[in-house]
PDB file of C-alpha atoms in Angstrom:
ATOM      1  CA  ASP A   1      55.388  38.412 -26.362  1.00  0.00           C
ATOM      2  CA  TRP A   2      52.385  35.747 -26.762  1.00  0.00           C
ATOM      3  CA  LEU A   3      53.505  34.565 -23.190  1.00  0.00           C
ATOM      4  CA  THR A   4      53.583  38.010 -21.800  1.00  0.00           C
ATOM      5  CA  GLY A   5      50.177  39.167 -23.119  1.00  0.00           C
ATOM      6  CA  ASP A   6      51.780  42.014 -25.268  1.00  0.00           C
ATOM      7  CA  ILE A   7      50.487  42.033 -28.950  1.00  0.00           C
ATOM      8  CA  LEU A   8      51.446  45.092 -31.121  1.00  0.00           C
ATOM      9  CA  GLY A   9      53.037  46.712 -28.139  1.00  0.00           C
ATOM     10  CA  PHE A  10      50.154  46.900 -25.664  1.00  0.00           C
ATOM     11  CA  PRO A  11      48.660  44.441 -23.138  1.00  0.00           C
ATOM     12  CA  VAL A  12      45.627  42.241 -24.254  1.00  0.00           C
ATOM     13  CA  TYR A  13      43.166  40.979 -21.429  1.00  0.00           C
ATOM     14  CA  LEU A  14      41.013  38.095 -21.662  1.00  0.00           C
ATOM     15  CA  HIS A  15      37.836  39.881 -20.718  1.00  0.00           C
ATOM     16  CA  GLU A  16      38.478  42.446 -23.303  1.00  0.00           C
ATOM     17  CA  LEU A  17      38.869  39.625 -25.969  1.00  0.00           C
ATOM     18  CA  LEU A  18      35.404  37.996 -24.787  1.00  0.00           C
ATOM     19  CA  GLU A  19      33.370  41.099 -24.526  1.00  0.00           C
ATOM     20  CA  GLY A  20      30.494  41.096 -26.903  1.00  0.00           C
ATOM     21  CA  SER A  21      30.846  37.458 -27.936  1.00  0.00           C
ATOM     22  CA  GLU A  22      28.280  34.590 -27.537  1.00  0.00           C
ATOM     23  CA  ILE A  23      28.396  30.875 -26.798  1.00  0.00           C
ATOM     24  CA  TYR A  24      26.782  29.059 -29.463  1.00  0.00           C
ATOM     25  CA  LEU A  25      25.384  25.616 -28.402  1.00  0.00           C
ATOM     26  CA  PRO A  26      23.746  23.459 -30.745  1.00  0.00           C
ATOM     27  CA  GLU A  27      20.084  22.232 -30.195  1.00  0.00           C
ATOM     28  CA  VAL A  28      20.037  18.784 -28.978  1.00  0.00           C
ATOM     29  CA  GLU A  29      17.468  16.692 -31.086  1.00  0.00           C
ATOM     30  CA  LYS A  30      15.820  13.775 -29.049  1.00  0.00           C
ATOM     31  CA  PRO A  31      15.239  10.785 -30.667  1.00  0.00           C
ATOM     32  CA  PRO A  32      11.701   9.683 -31.225  1.00  0.00           C
ATOM     33  CA  ARG A  33      10.230   7.355 -28.462  1.00  0.00           C
ATOM     34  CA  ASN A  34       9.366   4.057 -29.236  1.00  0.00           C
ATOM     35  CA  PRO A  35       5.579   3.684 -28.128  1.00  0.00           C
ATOM     36  CA  GLU A  36       6.030   0.003 -27.237  1.00  0.00           C
ATOM     37  CA  LEU A  37       8.707   1.083 -24.778  1.00  0.00           C
ATOM     38  CA  VAL A  38       6.700   4.021 -23.372  1.00  0.00           C
ATOM     39  CA  ALA A  39       3.891   1.634 -22.658  1.00  0.00           C
ATOM     40  CA  ARG A  40       6.082  -1.034 -21.030  1.00  0.00           C
ATOM     41  CA  LEU A  41       7.673   1.885 -18.907  1.00  0.00           C
ATOM     42  CA  GLU A  42       4.372   2.899 -17.642  1.00  0.00           C
ATOM     43  CA  LYS A  43       3.370  -0.552 -16.947  1.00  0.00           C
ATOM     44  CA  ILE A  44       6.505  -1.206 -14.869  1.00  0.00           C
ATOM     45  CA  LYS A  45       6.035   2.078 -13.092  1.00  0.00           C
ATOM     46  CA  ALA A  46       2.399   1.139 -11.981  1.00  0.00           C
ATOM     47  CA  LYS A  47       3.417  -2.208 -10.975  1.00  0.00           C
ATOM     48  CA  LEU A  48       6.373  -0.740  -8.844  1.00  0.00           C
ATOM     49  CA  ALA A  49       3.896   1.762  -7.461  1.00  0.00           C
ATOM     50  CA  ASN A  50       1.503  -0.819  -6.511  1.00  0.00           C
ATOM     51  CA  GLU A  51       4.403  -3.008  -4.638  1.00  0.00           C
ATOM     52  CA  GLU A  52       5.400   0.103  -2.745  1.00  0.00           C
ATOM     53  CA  TYR A  53       1.877   1.017  -1.623  1.00  0.00           C
ATOM     54  CA  LYS A  54       1.412  -2.800  -0.540  1.00  0.00           C
ATOM     55  CA  ARG A  55       4.679  -2.643   1.270  1.00  0.00           C
ATOM     56  CA  ILE A  56       3.878   0.583   3.186  1.00  0.00           C
ATOM     57  CA  THR A  57       0.291  -0.734   3.945  1.00  0.00           C
ATOM     58  CA  ARG A  58       0.823  -4.375   4.738  1.00  0.00           C
ATOM     59  CA  ASN A  59       0.474  -3.982   8.555  1.00  0.00           C
ATOM     60  CA  ILE A  60      -2.491  -1.828   8.424  1.00  0.00           C
ATOM     61  CA  ASN A  61      -6.007  -3.551   9.265  1.00  0.00           C
ATOM     62  CA  CYS A  62      -9.067  -1.794   7.665  1.00  0.00           C
ATOM     63  CA  GLN A  63     -10.935  -2.672  10.900  1.00  0.00           C
ATOM     64  CA  GLU A  64      -8.595  -0.516  13.069  1.00  0.00           C
ATOM     65  CA  LEU A  65      -9.548   2.969  13.705  1.00  0.00           C
ATOM     66  CA  ASN A  66      -6.620   3.893  15.823  1.00  0.00           C
ATOM     67  CA  GLN A  67      -4.074   2.327  17.969  1.00  0.00           C
ATOM     68  CA  TYR A  68      -6.559   2.282  20.928  1.00  0.00           C
ATOM     69  CA  GLY A  69      -9.308   0.138  19.473  1.00  0.00           C
ATOM     70  CA  THR A  70     -11.443  -1.087  16.302  1.00  0.00           C
ATOM     71  CA  LEU A  71     -14.330   0.391  14.800  1.00  0.00           C
ATOM     72  CA  ALA A  72     -16.462  -2.025  16.889  1.00  0.00           C
ATOM     73  CA  ASP A  73     -15.025  -0.375  20.067  1.00  0.00           C
ATOM     74  CA  LEU A  74     -16.160   2.767  18.614  1.00  0.00           C
ATOM     75  CA  GLY A  75     -19.637   1.636  18.146  1.00  0.00           C
ATOM     76  CA  ARG A  76     -19.826   0.289  21.579  1.00  0.00           C
ATOM     77  CA  GLN A  77     -18.556   3.752  22.968  1.00  0.00           C
ATOM     78  CA  VAL A  78     -21.201   5.506  20.933  1.00  0.00           C
ATOM     79  CA  ARG A  79     -24.009   3.345  21.896  1.00  0.00           C
ATOM     80  CA  SER A  80     -22.708   4.061  25.592  1.00  0.00           C
ATOM     81  CA  MET A  81     -22.577   7.736  24.984  1.00  0.00           C
ATOM     82  CA  LYS A  82     -26.003   7.666  23.552  1.00  0.00           C
ATOM     83  CA  ALA A  83     -27.540   5.953  26.749  1.00  0.00           C
ATOM     84  CA  VAL A  84     -25.878   8.567  28.936  1.00  0.00           C
ATOM     85  CA  VAL A  85     -27.396  11.537  26.953  1.00  0.00           C
ATOM     86  CA  ILE A  86     -30.755   9.802  27.021  1.00  0.00           C
ATOM     87  CA  THR A  87     -30.486   9.175  30.831  1.00  0.00           C
ATOM     88  CA  ILE A  88     -29.531  13.172  31.420  1.00  0.00           C
ATOM     89  CA  PHE A  89     -32.175  14.239  29.046  1.00  0.00           C
ATOM     90  CA  ASN A  90     -34.665  11.841  30.977  1.00  0.00           C
ATOM     91  CA  PHE A  91     -33.546  13.204  34.148  1.00  0.00           C
ATOM     92  CA  ILE A  92     -33.910  16.929  33.367  1.00  0.00           C
ATOM     93  CA  VAL A  93     -37.380  16.271  31.651  1.00  0.00           C
ATOM     94  CA  THR A  94     -38.633  14.592  35.106  1.00  0.00           C
ATOM     95  CA  VAL A  95     -37.350  17.244  37.262  1.00  0.00           C
ATOM     96  CA  VAL A  96     -38.951  19.997  35.000  1.00  0.00           C
ATOM     97  CA  ALA A  97     -42.260  18.055  34.749  1.00  0.00           C
ATOM     98  CA  ALA A  98     -42.437  17.604  38.609  1.00  0.00           C
ATOM     99  CA  PHE A  99     -41.736  21.359  39.029  1.00  0.00           C
ATOM    100  CA  ALA A 100     -44.328  22.268  36.387  1.00  0.00           C
ATOM    101  CA  CYS A 101     -47.073  19.763  37.848  1.00  0.00           C
ATOM    102  CA  THR A 102     -46.280  20.994  41.312  1.00  0.00           C
ATOM    103  CA  TYR A 103     -46.380  24.647  40.366  1.00  0.00           C
ATOM    104  CA  LEU A 104     -49.719  24.249  38.501  1.00  0.00           C
ATOM    105  CA  GLY A 105     -51.435  21.885  40.952  1.00  0.00           C
ATOM    106  CA  SER A 106     -50.371  24.073  44.115  1.00  0.00           C
ATOM    107  CA  GLN A 107     -52.584  26.913  42.662  1.00  0.00           C
ATOM    108  CA  TYR A 108     -55.509  25.377  44.493  1.00  0.00           C
ATOM    109  CA  VAL A 109     -53.695  25.214  47.922  1.00  0.00           C
ATOM    110  CA  PHE A 110     -51.629  28.390  47.815  1.00  0.00           C
ATOM    111  CA  THR A 111     -52.553  31.983  46.682  1.00  0.00           C
ATOM    112  CA  GLU A 112     -49.235  33.552  46.580  1.00  0.00           C
ATOM    113  CA  THR A 113     -46.834  33.016  43.845  1.00  0.00           C
ATOM    114  CA  ALA A 114     -43.590  32.507  46.239  1.00  0.00           C
ATOM    115  CA  ALA A 115     -45.497  29.796  48.209  1.00  0.00           C
ATOM    116  CA  ARG A 116     -46.236  28.045  44.690  1.00  0.00           C
ATOM    117  CA  VAL A 117     -42.662  28.463  43.549  1.00  0.00           C
ATOM    118  CA  LEU A 118     -41.134  27.182  46.803  1.00  0.00           C
ATOM    119  CA  SER A 119     -43.218  24.091  46.851  1.00  0.00           C
ATOM    120  CA  ALA A 120     -42.503  23.411  43.262  1.00  0.00           C
ATOM    121  CA  VAL A 121     -38.846  23.651  43.957  1.00  0.00           C
ATOM    122  CA  ILE A 122     -38.990  21.177  47.005  1.00  0.00           C
ATOM    123  CA  VAL A 123     -40.974  18.665  45.092  1.00  0.00           C
ATOM    124  CA  ALA A 124     -38.654  19.100  42.065  1.00  0.00           C
ATOM    125  CA  SER A 125     -35.614  18.515  44.334  1.00  0.00           C
ATOM    126  CA  VAL A 126     -37.122  15.550  46.069  1.00  0.00           C
ATOM    127  CA  VAL A 127     -37.860  13.920  42.440  1.00  0.00           C
ATOM    128  CA  GLY A 128     -34.273  14.828  41.189  1.00  0.00           C
ATOM    129  CA  LEU A 129     -32.729  13.409  44.279  1.00  0.00           C
ATOM    130  CA  ALA A 130     -34.928  10.218  43.918  1.00  0.00           C
ATOM    131  CA  GLU A 131     -33.775  10.087  40.048  1.00  0.00           C
ATOM    132  CA  LEU A 132     -30.183  10.448  40.966  1.00  0.00           C
ATOM    133  CA  TYR A 133     -30.301   7.629  43.648  1.00  0.00           C
ATOM    134  CA  VAL A 134     -32.034   5.246  40.999  1.00  0.00           C
ATOM    135  CA  MET A 135     -29.382   6.224  38.398  1.00  0.00           C
ATOM    136  CA  VAL A 136     -26.354   5.588  40.913  1.00  0.00           C
ATOM    137  CA  ARG A 137     -27.845   2.291  41.850  1.00  0.00           C
ATOM    138  CA  THR A 138     -28.120   1.412  38.138  1.00  0.00           C
ATOM    139  CA  VAL A 139     -24.526   2.355  37.427  1.00  0.00           C
ATOM    140  CA  GLU A 140     -23.467   0.374  40.351  1.00  0.00           C
ATOM    141  CA  GLY A 141     -25.252  -2.485  39.265  1.00  0.00           C
ATOM    142  CA  GLU A 142     -23.874  -2.449  35.778  1.00  0.00           C
ATOM    143  CA  LEU A 143     -20.328  -1.877  37.248  1.00  0.00           C
ATOM    144  CA  GLY A 144     -20.701  -4.920  39.505  1.00  0.00           C
ATOM    145  CA  GLY A 145     -21.620  -7.032  36.378  1.00  0.00           C
ATOM    146  CA  LEU A 146     -18.384  -6.426  34.660  1.00  0.00           C
TER     147      LEU A 146
END
């Protein structure tokens, strides 16, 4: 009868037997750690981490900024850009100053505002073109020296 699952004349199922039961697992006690061993393990972990870092960074040069150049190249580019900005600022100031001087100076020649503005625009344009000519020649001379 045990093989068929009949006990005392009625069938017995496993889930009915296990219903309401609990699993008892004894608590595992961890042995106390040896402080000397813990210190030694920390030292080994630090050494391995340092070796891993050196392996990863062995082909990196601190002077390099990126794959296109070094920090010295960046410095040269910044100086070059600074020169360009100063040149553009100088161009704008020169043209504005030529306009202002002509506008204020032409009040003795022209009484109408339109004539004063027109003369100031013409003089500012001539000064701007002359400034551009000088800039182009300068850049052309610098490029020829390379």
